[in-house]
Coordinates of C-alpha atoms in Angstrom, one line a residue:
Chain A
M163 CA 6.0 48.2 -71.3
S164 CA 5.3 46.3 -74.4
R165 CA 2.3 44.0 -74.7
R166 CA 4.7 41.1 -75.1
M167 CA 6.3 41.8 -71.9
A168 CA 3.1 42.2 -70.1
A169 CA 2.0 38.8 -71.3
A170 CA 5.3 37.2 -70.2
E171 CA 4.8 38.8 -66.7
A172 CA 1.3 37.5 -66.4
R173 CA 2.4 34.0 -67.6
S174 CA 5.2 34.0 -64.9
A175 CA 2.6 35.1 -62.3
W176 CA 0.3 32.2 -63.1
L177 CA 3.3 29.8 -62.8
F178 CA 4.2 31.2 -59.3
L179 CA 0.6 30.8 -58.3
A180 CA 0.0 27.3 -59.8
P181 CA 0.9 25.3 -56.6
S182 CA -1.1 27.3 -54.2
L183 CA -4.0 27.6 -56.6
L184 CA -4.1 23.9 -57.0
L185 CA -4.0 23.3 -53.2
F186 CA -6.5 26.0 -52.6
L187 CA -9.0 24.6 -55.1
V188 CA -8.6 21.0 -53.8
F189 CA -8.5 21.5 -50.1
V190 CA -10.4 24.7 -49.5
L191 CA -12.6 26.1 -52.2
L192 CA -14.1 22.8 -53.5
P193 CA -14.5 21.4 -50.0
V194 CA -16.4 24.4 -48.9
L195 CA -18.8 24.1 -51.7
A196 CA -19.0 20.3 -51.2
A197 CA -19.8 20.8 -47.4
F198 CA -22.6 23.1 -48.4
G199 CA -23.8 20.5 -50.7
I200 CA -23.5 17.6 -48.3
S201 CA -25.4 19.7 -45.7
F202 CA -28.6 19.2 -47.9
T203 CA -28.3 15.4 -47.9
R204 CA -28.7 12.5 -45.7
W205 CA -25.4 10.3 -46.2
D206 CA -23.8 7.6 -44.1
L207 CA -20.7 7.4 -46.4
F208 CA -21.4 3.8 -47.2
T209 CA -24.6 4.1 -49.4
A210 CA -25.5 6.8 -51.8
P211 CA -26.5 10.2 -50.5
H212 CA -30.1 11.1 -50.5
F213 CA -31.2 14.7 -51.1
A214 CA -33.0 16.0 -48.0
G215 CA -33.5 19.7 -48.7
F216 CA -33.5 21.8 -45.6
Q217 CA -34.4 18.8 -43.4
N218 CA -31.0 18.8 -41.6
Y219 CA -31.1 22.5 -40.8
A220 CA -34.8 22.3 -39.7
D221 CA -34.0 19.4 -37.4
L222 CA -30.9 21.0 -36.0
I223 CA -32.6 24.4 -35.4
L224 CA -36.1 23.4 -34.5
R225 CA -36.2 19.9 -33.1
D226 CA -32.8 18.7 -31.9
S227 CA -32.7 19.6 -28.2
L228 CA -29.2 18.1 -27.9
F229 CA -28.0 20.6 -30.5
H230 CA -29.7 23.4 -28.5
K231 CA -27.7 22.3 -25.5
V232 CA -24.5 22.1 -27.4
L233 CA -25.1 25.7 -28.7
G234 CA -25.7 26.8 -25.2
N235 CA -22.6 25.2 -24.0
T236 CA -20.5 26.7 -26.7
V237 CA -22.0 30.2 -26.0
L238 CA -21.4 29.8 -22.2
Y239 CA -17.8 28.6 -22.9
V240 CA -17.2 31.6 -25.1
L241 CA -18.7 34.0 -22.6
G242 CA -16.9 32.5 -19.8
T243 CA -13.5 32.5 -21.6
V244 CA -13.2 35.6 -23.9
P245 CA -14.0 38.6 -21.5
A246 CA -12.0 37.1 -18.6
Q247 CA -9.1 36.3 -20.7
M248 CA -9.1 39.7 -22.4
V249 CA -9.2 41.6 -19.1
L250 CA -6.4 39.5 -17.5
A251 CA -4.3 39.7 -20.6
F252 CA -4.7 43.6 -20.7
L253 CA -3.8 44.0 -17.1
I254 CA -0.8 41.7 -17.4
A255 CA 0.3 43.5 -20.6
L256 CA -0.1 46.9 -18.9
L257 CA 2.1 45.7 -15.9
L258 CA 4.7 43.9 -18.1
N259 CA 5.1 47.1 -20.3
R260 CA 6.7 48.8 -17.3
R261 CA 10.4 48.4 -16.6
V262 CA 10.3 45.3 -14.5
W263 CA 13.1 43.1 -13.3
G264 CA 13.1 39.8 -15.2
Q265 CA 10.8 41.2 -17.8
T266 CA 11.8 39.0 -20.7
A267 CA 11.6 35.8 -18.7
L268 CA 8.1 36.8 -17.3
R269 CA 6.9 37.5 -20.8
V270 CA 8.1 34.1 -22.1
I271 CA 6.6 32.3 -19.2
Y272 CA 3.2 33.9 -19.7
F273 CA 3.3 32.7 -23.3
L274 CA 4.4 29.1 -22.8
P275 CA 0.9 27.7 -22.6
V276 CA 0.1 29.2 -25.9
V277 CA 2.7 27.0 -27.7
S278 CA 1.9 23.9 -25.7
S279 CA -0.2 21.2 -27.5
T280 CA -3.9 21.4 -26.2
V281 CA -3.8 17.6 -26.0
A282 CA -1.0 17.6 -23.5
V283 CA -2.4 20.6 -21.7
A284 CA -5.7 18.8 -21.4
L285 CA -4.0 15.8 -19.9
I286 CA -2.2 17.9 -17.4
W287 CA -5.4 19.6 -16.3
S288 CA -7.4 16.4 -16.2
W289 CA -5.0 15.2 -13.5
I290 CA -5.1 18.6 -11.7
F291 CA -8.9 18.5 -11.7
N292 CA -9.0 14.8 -10.7
S293 CA -11.8 14.8 -8.0
N294 CA -10.2 12.2 -5.7
F295 CA -6.4 12.8 -6.0
G296 CA -6.2 16.0 -7.9
V297 CA -3.9 18.7 -6.5
L298 CA -6.4 21.4 -7.1
N299 CA -9.0 19.9 -4.6
A300 CA -6.2 19.1 -2.1
F301 CA -5.2 22.9 -2.3
L302 CA -8.9 23.9 -2.0
G303 CA -9.3 21.6 1.1
M304 CA -6.1 23.2 2.6
I305 CA -7.5 26.7 2.4
G306 CA -10.7 25.5 4.1
V307 CA -13.1 24.7 1.2
Q308 CA -15.4 22.0 2.7
N309 CA -16.9 20.3 -0.3
P310 CA -14.7 21.1 -3.4
P311 CA -16.5 20.3 -6.7
A312 CA -16.0 17.1 -8.5
W313 CA -15.0 19.1 -11.6
L314 CA -14.8 16.9 -14.7
N315 CA -17.1 14.3 -13.1
S316 CA -19.8 17.0 -12.4
S317 CA -22.2 18.1 -15.1
R318 CA -22.3 21.4 -13.4
W319 CA -18.5 22.0 -12.9
A320 CA -17.1 20.4 -16.1
L321 CA -17.7 23.4 -18.3
P322 CA -16.3 25.8 -15.9
A323 CA -13.2 23.6 -15.6
L324 CA -12.7 23.7 -19.3
I325 CA -13.2 27.5 -19.2
I326 CA -10.4 27.8 -16.6
V327 CA -7.9 25.7 -18.7
A328 CA -8.9 27.9 -21.8
I329 CA -8.3 31.1 -20.1
W330 CA -4.9 29.9 -18.8
Q331 CA -3.9 28.6 -22.1
G332 CA -4.9 31.5 -24.4
L333 CA -3.9 34.3 -22.0
G334 CA -0.4 34.8 -23.4
Y335 CA -1.7 35.2 -26.9
S336 CA -3.9 38.2 -26.2
M337 CA -1.3 39.5 -23.9
V338 CA 1.3 39.6 -26.7
L339 CA -1.1 41.4 -28.9
F340 CA -1.9 44.0 -26.2
L341 CA 1.9 44.5 -25.6
A342 CA 2.4 45.1 -29.2
G343 CA -0.4 47.6 -29.2
L344 CA 0.9 49.4 -26.1
Q345 CA 4.4 49.7 -27.6
G346 CA 2.8 51.3 -30.6
I347 CA 1.5 54.2 -28.6
P348 CA 3.9 57.0 -28.9
H349 CA 5.5 58.4 -25.7
E350 CA 4.6 61.9 -26.6
V351 CA 0.8 61.2 -26.2
Y352 CA 1.3 60.5 -22.5
E353 CA 3.6 63.5 -21.9
A354 CA 0.9 65.7 -23.6
G355 CA -1.9 63.9 -21.6
E356 CA -0.1 64.5 -18.3
I357 CA -0.1 68.3 -18.8
D358 CA -3.9 68.0 -19.3
G359 CA -4.2 66.2 -15.9
A360 CA -4.4 62.6 -17.3
V361 CA -2.5 60.7 -14.5
G362 CA -3.0 57.5 -12.7
W363 CA -6.1 55.6 -13.7
R364 CA -7.3 58.5 -15.8
K365 CA -4.3 58.1 -18.1
H366 CA -5.3 54.6 -19.0
R367 CA -9.0 55.4 -19.2
Y368 CA -8.7 58.5 -21.6
L369 CA -5.5 57.6 -23.4
T370 CA -4.4 54.0 -23.2
L371 CA -7.9 52.4 -23.8
P372 CA -8.9 54.6 -26.8
L373 CA -5.5 54.3 -28.4
L374 CA -5.5 50.6 -27.9
S375 CA -8.9 50.1 -29.5
P376 CA -7.7 48.7 -32.8
T377 CA -5.8 46.1 -30.9
T378 CA -8.8 45.3 -28.6
F379 CA -10.9 45.0 -31.7
F380 CA -8.6 42.6 -33.2
V381 CA -8.1 40.5 -30.0
T382 CA -11.8 40.3 -29.6
I383 CA -12.6 38.9 -33.1
V384 CA -9.7 36.5 -33.0
S385 CA -10.6 35.2 -29.4
L386 CA -14.3 34.9 -30.2
I387 CA -13.6 32.9 -33.4
G388 CA -11.0 30.6 -31.6
S389 CA -13.4 30.0 -28.7
F390 CA -16.3 29.0 -30.8
Q391 CA -14.1 26.3 -32.4
V392 CA -13.1 24.5 -29.1
F393 CA -12.7 20.8 -29.6
D394 CA -9.4 19.4 -28.2
L395 CA -10.1 20.3 -24.7
A396 CA -13.6 18.7 -24.8
F397 CA -12.4 15.6 -26.6
V398 CA -9.5 14.8 -24.2
M399 CA -10.7 16.0 -20.9
T400 CA -14.4 15.0 -20.9
Q401 CA -15.4 13.3 -24.2
G402 CA -18.2 15.9 -24.2
G403 CA -19.6 14.7 -20.9
P404 CA -20.8 14.2 -18.2
A405 CA -24.3 14.2 -19.6
N406 CA -23.3 16.3 -22.6
A407 CA -22.3 19.1 -20.3
T408 CA -19.2 19.9 -22.3
N409 CA -20.4 18.9 -25.8
T410 CA -19.7 21.8 -28.1
I411 CA -20.5 22.7 -31.8
V412 CA -17.3 21.1 -33.1
Y413 CA -17.5 18.1 -30.9
Y414 CA -21.0 17.6 -32.1
V415 CA -19.8 17.8 -35.7
Y416 CA -17.2 15.2 -34.9
Q417 CA -19.5 12.9 -33.2
N418 CA -22.1 13.0 -35.9
A419 CA -19.6 12.6 -38.7
F420 CA -17.1 10.1 -37.4
Q421 CA -19.0 8.2 -34.7
F422 CA -22.6 8.1 -36.0
Y423 CA -21.7 8.6 -39.8
R424 CA -24.2 11.3 -40.2
M425 CA -22.3 13.3 -42.8
G426 CA -25.2 15.5 -43.9
Y427 CA -26.3 16.4 -40.4
A428 CA -22.7 17.1 -39.3
S429 CA -22.1 19.3 -42.4
A430 CA -25.2 21.4 -41.5
A431 CA -24.0 21.8 -38.0
A432 CA -20.6 22.9 -39.3
M433 CA -22.3 25.3 -41.7
I434 CA -24.2 26.8 -38.7
L435 CA -20.9 27.3 -37.0
F436 CA -19.7 29.0 -40.1
A437 CA -22.7 31.3 -40.2
I438 CA -22.3 32.2 -36.4
I439 CA -18.6 33.1 -37.1
L440 CA -19.4 35.1 -40.1
I441 CA -22.3 37.0 -38.4
L442 CA -20.1 37.8 -35.4
T443 CA -17.4 39.1 -37.5
L444 CA -19.7 41.2 -39.6
I445 CA -21.4 42.7 -36.4
Q446 CA -17.9 43.5 -35.0
Y447 CA -17.0 45.3 -38.2
R448 CA -20.2 47.3 -38.1
L449 CA -19.8 48.3 -34.4
Q450 CA -16.1 49.1 -35.1
D451 CA -17.0 52.8 -36.1
R452 CA -18.6 53.3 -32.7
W453 CA -15.6 52.4 -30.5
V454 CA -12.4 51.9 -32.6
H455 CA -10.3 54.8 -33.1
Y456 CA -7.7 54.7 -35.7
D457 CA -5.3 57.7 -35.0
Chain B
M298 CA 6.8 45.6 -32.9
T299 CA 9.6 43.2 -33.7
D300 CA 10.5 42.0 -30.3
V301 CA 7.5 42.5 -28.1
L302 CA 8.8 39.9 -25.6
E303 CA 12.3 41.5 -25.1
R304 CA 12.0 45.2 -25.8
P305 CA 12.3 47.2 -22.6
A306 CA 9.4 49.4 -21.7
A307 CA 9.6 52.7 -23.2
V308 CA 6.0 53.8 -23.0
V309 CA 5.6 54.8 -19.4
P310 CA 7.1 58.2 -18.8
P311 CA 10.1 58.2 -16.5
R312 CA 8.4 60.0 -13.7
A313 CA 5.8 57.2 -13.3
V314 CA 8.5 54.7 -12.5
T315 CA 10.1 56.6 -9.7
S316 CA 8.2 54.9 -6.9
G317 CA 10.4 51.8 -5.8
V318 CA 7.6 50.3 -3.7
L319 CA 5.2 50.4 -6.5
N320 CA 7.8 48.7 -8.8
W321 CA 8.3 45.9 -6.3
L322 CA 4.5 45.4 -5.9
V323 CA 4.2 45.2 -9.7
F324 CA 7.0 42.7 -9.8
L325 CA 5.6 40.5 -7.0
L326 CA 2.1 40.5 -8.6
L327 CA 3.7 39.4 -12.0
L328 CA 5.8 36.8 -10.3
A329 CA 2.8 35.4 -8.6
G330 CA 1.0 35.3 -11.9
A331 CA 4.0 33.7 -13.5
L332 CA 4.1 30.9 -10.9
A333 CA 0.4 30.3 -11.5
M334 CA 1.1 30.0 -15.2
C335 CA 4.0 27.5 -14.5
A336 CA 2.3 25.5 -11.7
P337 CA 0.5 23.1 -14.1
F338 CA 3.9 22.3 -15.9
V339 CA 5.7 21.8 -12.6
W340 CA 3.0 19.4 -11.6
M341 CA 3.3 17.5 -14.8
L342 CA 7.1 17.2 -14.4
S343 CA 6.7 16.1 -10.7
T344 CA 4.1 13.5 -11.4
S345 CA 6.0 12.1 -14.4
V346 CA 8.7 10.7 -12.2
K347 CA 6.5 9.5 -9.2
P348 CA 6.3 5.8 -8.3
P349 CA 2.7 4.4 -8.4
A350 CA 2.2 4.5 -4.7
E351 CA 2.9 8.2 -4.5
I352 CA 0.6 9.2 -7.3
F353 CA -2.4 8.9 -5.2
R354 CA -0.9 10.1 -1.8
Y355 CA -3.0 12.6 0.1
P356 CA -2.0 15.3 0.7
P357 CA 0.0 15.3 -2.6
T358 CA 3.7 15.8 -2.4
L359 CA 5.6 18.0 -5.0
L360 CA 8.9 16.3 -4.9
T361 CA 9.2 12.6 -4.6
S362 CA 12.0 11.0 -2.6
D363 CA 12.2 8.1 -5.1
P364 CA 12.1 9.5 -8.6
Q365 CA 11.2 6.9 -11.3
F366 CA 13.0 8.1 -14.5
G367 CA 12.1 4.7 -15.9
N368 CA 8.8 6.1 -16.9
Y369 CA 10.5 7.7 -19.7
A370 CA 11.7 4.5 -21.0
R371 CA 8.5 2.6 -20.2
I372 CA 6.4 4.8 -22.4
F373 CA 8.2 3.8 -25.6
G374 CA 7.1 0.3 -24.9
V375 CA 3.5 1.1 -24.3
I376 CA 2.8 2.9 -27.5
P377 CA 5.1 3.3 -30.4
F378 CA 6.3 6.6 -29.0
G379 CA 9.5 7.0 -31.1
R380 CA 7.6 6.4 -34.2
L381 CA 4.9 8.9 -33.2
M382 CA 7.6 11.5 -32.5
L383 CA 9.3 10.8 -35.8
N384 CA 5.8 11.1 -37.6
S385 CA 5.1 14.5 -35.9
L386 CA 8.6 15.6 -36.9
I387 CA 8.2 14.5 -40.4
V388 CA 4.7 15.9 -40.9
S389 CA 5.5 19.3 -39.1
G390 CA 8.9 19.7 -41.1
A391 CA 7.3 18.8 -44.5
V392 CA 4.3 21.1 -43.9
T393 CA 6.6 23.9 -42.8
L394 CA 8.9 23.7 -45.8
L395 CA 6.1 23.2 -48.4
Q396 CA 4.1 26.1 -46.9
L397 CA 7.1 28.4 -47.0
L398 CA 7.7 27.6 -50.6
V399 CA 4.0 27.6 -51.9
C400 CA 3.0 30.6 -49.9
S401 CA 6.1 32.6 -50.7
M402 CA 5.6 31.9 -54.5
A403 CA 2.0 33.1 -54.4
A404 CA 2.9 36.0 -52.2
Y405 CA 5.6 37.2 -54.7
A406 CA 3.1 37.0 -57.6
F407 CA 0.5 39.0 -55.6
A408 CA 3.0 41.6 -54.4
R409 CA 5.1 42.1 -57.5
L410 CA 3.6 40.8 -60.8
R411 CA 0.7 42.3 -62.7
F412 CA -1.8 40.0 -64.2
W413 CA -5.5 40.1 -65.0
G414 CA -7.7 39.2 -62.0
R415 CA -5.0 39.6 -59.3
D416 CA -7.0 41.6 -56.8
A417 CA -10.0 39.5 -57.1
L418 CA -7.9 36.3 -56.6
F419 CA -6.2 37.7 -53.7
L420 CA -9.5 38.7 -52.1
L421 CA -10.7 35.1 -52.6
Y422 CA -7.5 33.8 -50.8
L423 CA -8.1 36.3 -47.9
S424 CA -11.8 35.4 -47.5
A425 CA -10.7 31.7 -46.8
L426 CA -9.3 33.1 -43.4
M427 CA -12.9 33.3 -42.3
I428 CA -13.8 29.7 -43.0
P429 CA -13.5 27.5 -39.9
S430 CA -11.4 24.5 -40.7
Q431 CA -14.3 22.3 -39.5
V432 CA -16.3 23.2 -42.5
T433 CA -13.8 21.7 -44.9
L434 CA -13.1 18.8 -42.5
I435 CA -15.8 16.3 -43.8
P436 CA -15.3 16.8 -47.6
N437 CA -11.5 16.6 -47.2
F438 CA -11.9 13.4 -45.2
I439 CA -14.0 11.9 -47.8
L440 CA -11.5 12.9 -50.6
I441 CA -8.5 11.5 -48.7
R442 CA -10.5 8.2 -48.0
D443 CA -11.5 8.0 -51.7
L444 CA -8.0 8.5 -52.8
G445 CA -6.9 5.7 -50.4
W446 CA -4.7 7.9 -48.4
I447 CA -6.0 7.1 -44.9
D448 CA -2.8 6.3 -42.8
S449 CA -0.4 8.1 -45.2
Y450 CA 1.9 11.0 -44.9
A451 CA 0.3 12.6 -47.9
A452 CA -3.0 12.9 -46.0
L453 CA -1.3 14.5 -43.1
I454 CA 0.8 16.9 -45.1
L455 CA -0.7 18.0 -48.3
P456 CA -4.0 19.7 -46.9
F457 CA -1.7 22.0 -44.9
A458 CA 0.9 22.8 -47.6
F459 CA -0.9 26.0 -48.3
S460 CA -2.3 28.7 -46.1
S461 CA -4.0 32.0 -46.7
F462 CA -2.4 33.4 -43.6
G463 CA 1.1 32.6 -44.8
T464 CA 0.4 34.1 -48.2
F465 CA -0.9 37.2 -46.6
L466 CA 2.0 37.4 -44.2
L467 CA 4.7 36.9 -46.9
R468 CA 2.9 39.4 -49.3
Q469 CA 3.1 42.1 -46.7
A470 CA 6.9 41.3 -46.3
F471 CA 7.5 41.5 -50.0
L472 CA 5.7 44.8 -50.3
T473 CA 8.3 46.4 -48.1
V474 CA 11.2 45.4 -50.4
P475 CA 12.2 48.4 -52.5
R476 CA 11.4 47.9 -56.1
E477 CA 14.7 49.2 -57.3
L478 CA 16.5 46.0 -56.0
E479 CA 14.7 43.6 -58.4
E480 CA 14.4 46.1 -61.2
A481 CA 18.3 46.2 -61.2
A482 CA 18.3 42.5 -61.4
R483 CA 15.7 42.4 -64.1
I484 CA 17.9 44.9 -66.3
D485 CA 20.8 42.5 -65.7
G486 CA 18.8 39.9 -67.3
A487 CA 17.5 37.8 -64.4
T488 CA 14.3 35.8 -64.9
Y489 CA 11.4 36.3 -62.5
A490 CA 12.4 33.0 -60.9
Q491 CA 15.9 34.2 -60.4
V492 CA 14.7 37.5 -58.9
F493 CA 12.4 35.6 -56.6
W494 CA 15.0 33.1 -55.5
R495 CA 18.1 35.2 -55.4
V496 CA 16.8 38.7 -54.6
M497 CA 13.4 38.6 -52.8
L498 CA 13.5 35.4 -50.8
P499 CA 16.8 36.3 -48.9
L500 CA 15.4 39.8 -48.2
V501 CA 12.3 38.6 -46.4
R502 CA 14.2 36.0 -44.2
P503 CA 12.7 37.3 -41.1
A504 CA 9.1 36.8 -42.2
L505 CA 10.0 33.4 -43.5
G506 CA 11.4 32.5 -40.1
A507 CA 8.3 33.9 -38.3
L508 CA 5.9 31.9 -40.6
G509 CA 8.2 28.8 -40.4
I510 CA 8.2 28.6 -36.6
F511 CA 4.5 29.5 -36.3
T512 CA 3.6 26.7 -38.9
F513 CA 5.8 24.1 -37.1
I514 CA 4.3 24.7 -33.8
A515 CA 0.7 24.7 -35.1
Q516 CA 1.4 21.4 -37.0
W517 CA 3.1 19.8 -34.1
N518 CA 0.1 20.4 -32.0
N519 CA -2.6 19.7 -34.7
F520 CA -5.1 17.1 -33.5
L521 CA -8.5 16.7 -35.1
W522 CA -7.3 16.1 -38.7
P523 CA -4.6 13.3 -37.8
L524 CA -7.2 11.9 -35.5
I525 CA -9.7 11.2 -38.3
T526 CA -7.2 10.3 -41.1
T527 CA -5.1 7.8 -39.2
T528 CA -6.2 4.3 -38.0
R529 CA -3.0 2.5 -37.4
P530 CA -1.1 3.4 -34.3
E531 CA 2.2 3.7 -36.1
M532 CA 0.8 6.3 -38.6
A533 CA -0.6 8.5 -35.9
T534 CA 1.1 11.7 -34.7
L535 CA 2.2 12.5 -31.2
T536 CA -1.0 14.3 -30.2
V537 CA -3.2 11.5 -31.3
G538 CA -1.0 9.0 -29.7
L539 CA -1.1 10.9 -26.4
S540 CA -4.9 11.0 -26.5
T541 CA -5.3 7.3 -27.0
L542 CA -3.1 6.7 -24.0
R543 CA -5.6 8.4 -22.0
G544 CA -8.4 6.0 -23.0
Q545 CA -6.4 2.8 -22.6
Y546 CA -4.5 3.5 -19.6
N547 CA -6.9 5.6 -17.7
T548 CA -5.3 5.5 -14.3
D549 CA -1.6 5.5 -15.3
W550 CA -1.1 9.2 -14.7
A551 CA 2.7 9.0 -14.4
L552 CA 2.8 7.7 -17.9
L553 CA 0.3 10.3 -19.2
M554 CA 2.4 13.1 -17.6
T555 CA 5.6 11.6 -19.1
G556 CA 4.0 11.6 -22.6
S557 CA 2.9 15.2 -22.1
V558 CA 6.5 16.3 -21.0
L559 CA 7.9 14.6 -24.1
A560 CA 5.3 16.2 -26.4
I561 CA 5.7 19.7 -24.9
L562 CA 9.5 20.0 -24.3
P563 CA 10.6 19.9 -28.0
I564 CA 8.0 22.7 -28.8
F565 CA 9.3 24.9 -25.9
A566 CA 12.8 24.5 -27.3
V567 CA 11.6 25.6 -30.7
F568 CA 9.7 28.5 -29.2
I569 CA 12.5 29.7 -26.9
A570 CA 15.0 29.5 -29.6
G571 CA 12.9 31.4 -32.1
N572 CA 10.4 33.4 -29.8
R573 CA 11.3 36.7 -31.4
A574 CA 10.5 35.5 -35.0
F575 CA 7.4 33.7 -33.6
I576 CA 6.1 36.8 -31.9
R577 CA 6.7 38.8 -35.1
G578 CA 4.6 36.4 -37.0
I579 CA 1.7 36.9 -34.5
T580 CA 1.8 40.6 -34.3
S581 CA 2.5 41.4 -38.0
G582 CA 0.1 38.8 -39.2
G583 CA -2.9 40.5 -37.7
F584 CA -2.2 44.1 -38.0
G585 CA -0.7 44.6 -41.4
G586 CA 0.8 48.0 -41.3
R587 CA 0.3 49.0 -37.8

């Protein structure tokens, strides 16, 4: 190819890239750098920002006991949601991967909560969890539970309530990924395995699980990252309450930025969330060699 | 991997399926699970047509003897519900179209054209996948405010007109198109733009469909960004309108459930109409070649 043609190709390429490049610079790359910069300032949006060095980070990490609680809540939420959701999703995928009557309809039903708006879902569950008239406590009463929890009004039960909703809503997403993974396992593997005595549970322990490990790896990362960013549920169901029992990292960022106008402080909290997600992803990739088998 | 939801099971060897009792057990288990998944939606529907007196009845009743379909008309008077729906439709539609165009153009360049810095730039785009959107939230809000774009469609649409995910997904699709097809067109004298528009885009229609449905649903359900960039009720989106309903009319559960039904049903329709494409987007987006 002549040099002139190569130059023409490159010129076309940059024209094709121009719109995305512009949007990427304006709404992603520059904002990330700006967020980093803002996190070192004290800024209320109305007066000029003051450079504060590492003050925001020091305050958040060393002194802000509410932020510690917020971090704890988020970790509890993630630990409560991700493993339970993955186990359930895996079991359902395993069952749905058999020839079952109404298979397509069943798969679609398990997936419907995923496409539902979290705001609407949060409203529906707020009504279900309503401690006086909610259908859940009516049901619990029917099966003999004497003092059902006050759920969203209880600082002890509000977070578990959010976790239940999150498991319900996200289940279908992981399930679909597991199903896709299961369908990628060749038939012959099981036939060969059966000859070696891999039947019943052993079949899944020694064949399905190892062969599915790339899927499991991917589902783990995606669910962890998604769960750390919980906001809509906390905003609509509890406004972070009662007594900050459901205040999470993103809710805290929102509160500080758009209710208290502490842009620097909120940005620093957002950067800490970024760091947590980055570290988790890196750890996962490092551990990957130990338990993920690619063919 | 294309139709995870519909493909019949092929993995389990035939002999494992012989037990009829076991199959029934599996079916009943799955049915019970599916009922549990549906129950909140059923409860939403049931509450949305209940008369006030029945909302707080104990024990609760599933079916009301006196359904109040008027709730569905009432909600349009309490908040500008029609306008909110229209806003959500405009924003989701515009974001979807723009993203399909912007991402496919970039994806074509990354998949097919040679230029200096290509791999480094693609890596930069990809690394953006790791950035939680909350990090860019504050600077983007400040930018929109300084531009005077609060309460505008531009604010709701433009920040989402590009996505790394979409570029990655479509690049994967373009890579599977045989080179000979476009080379033939090039020899016939087609420009790169013509090759892109007439040859490449039609060939990756399934991937475009997947990304389109995916984007539309995500935008329809988007909440935090419209929450902070809209102040006038008539410029809000459906999700924001719903959340304010909760604050003002704390006890009007019938109305809240009515709003939820109206927010969820359109998206169910979109999903059920295109669930295969949607699932393809999910499963191919993450796995690349697998």
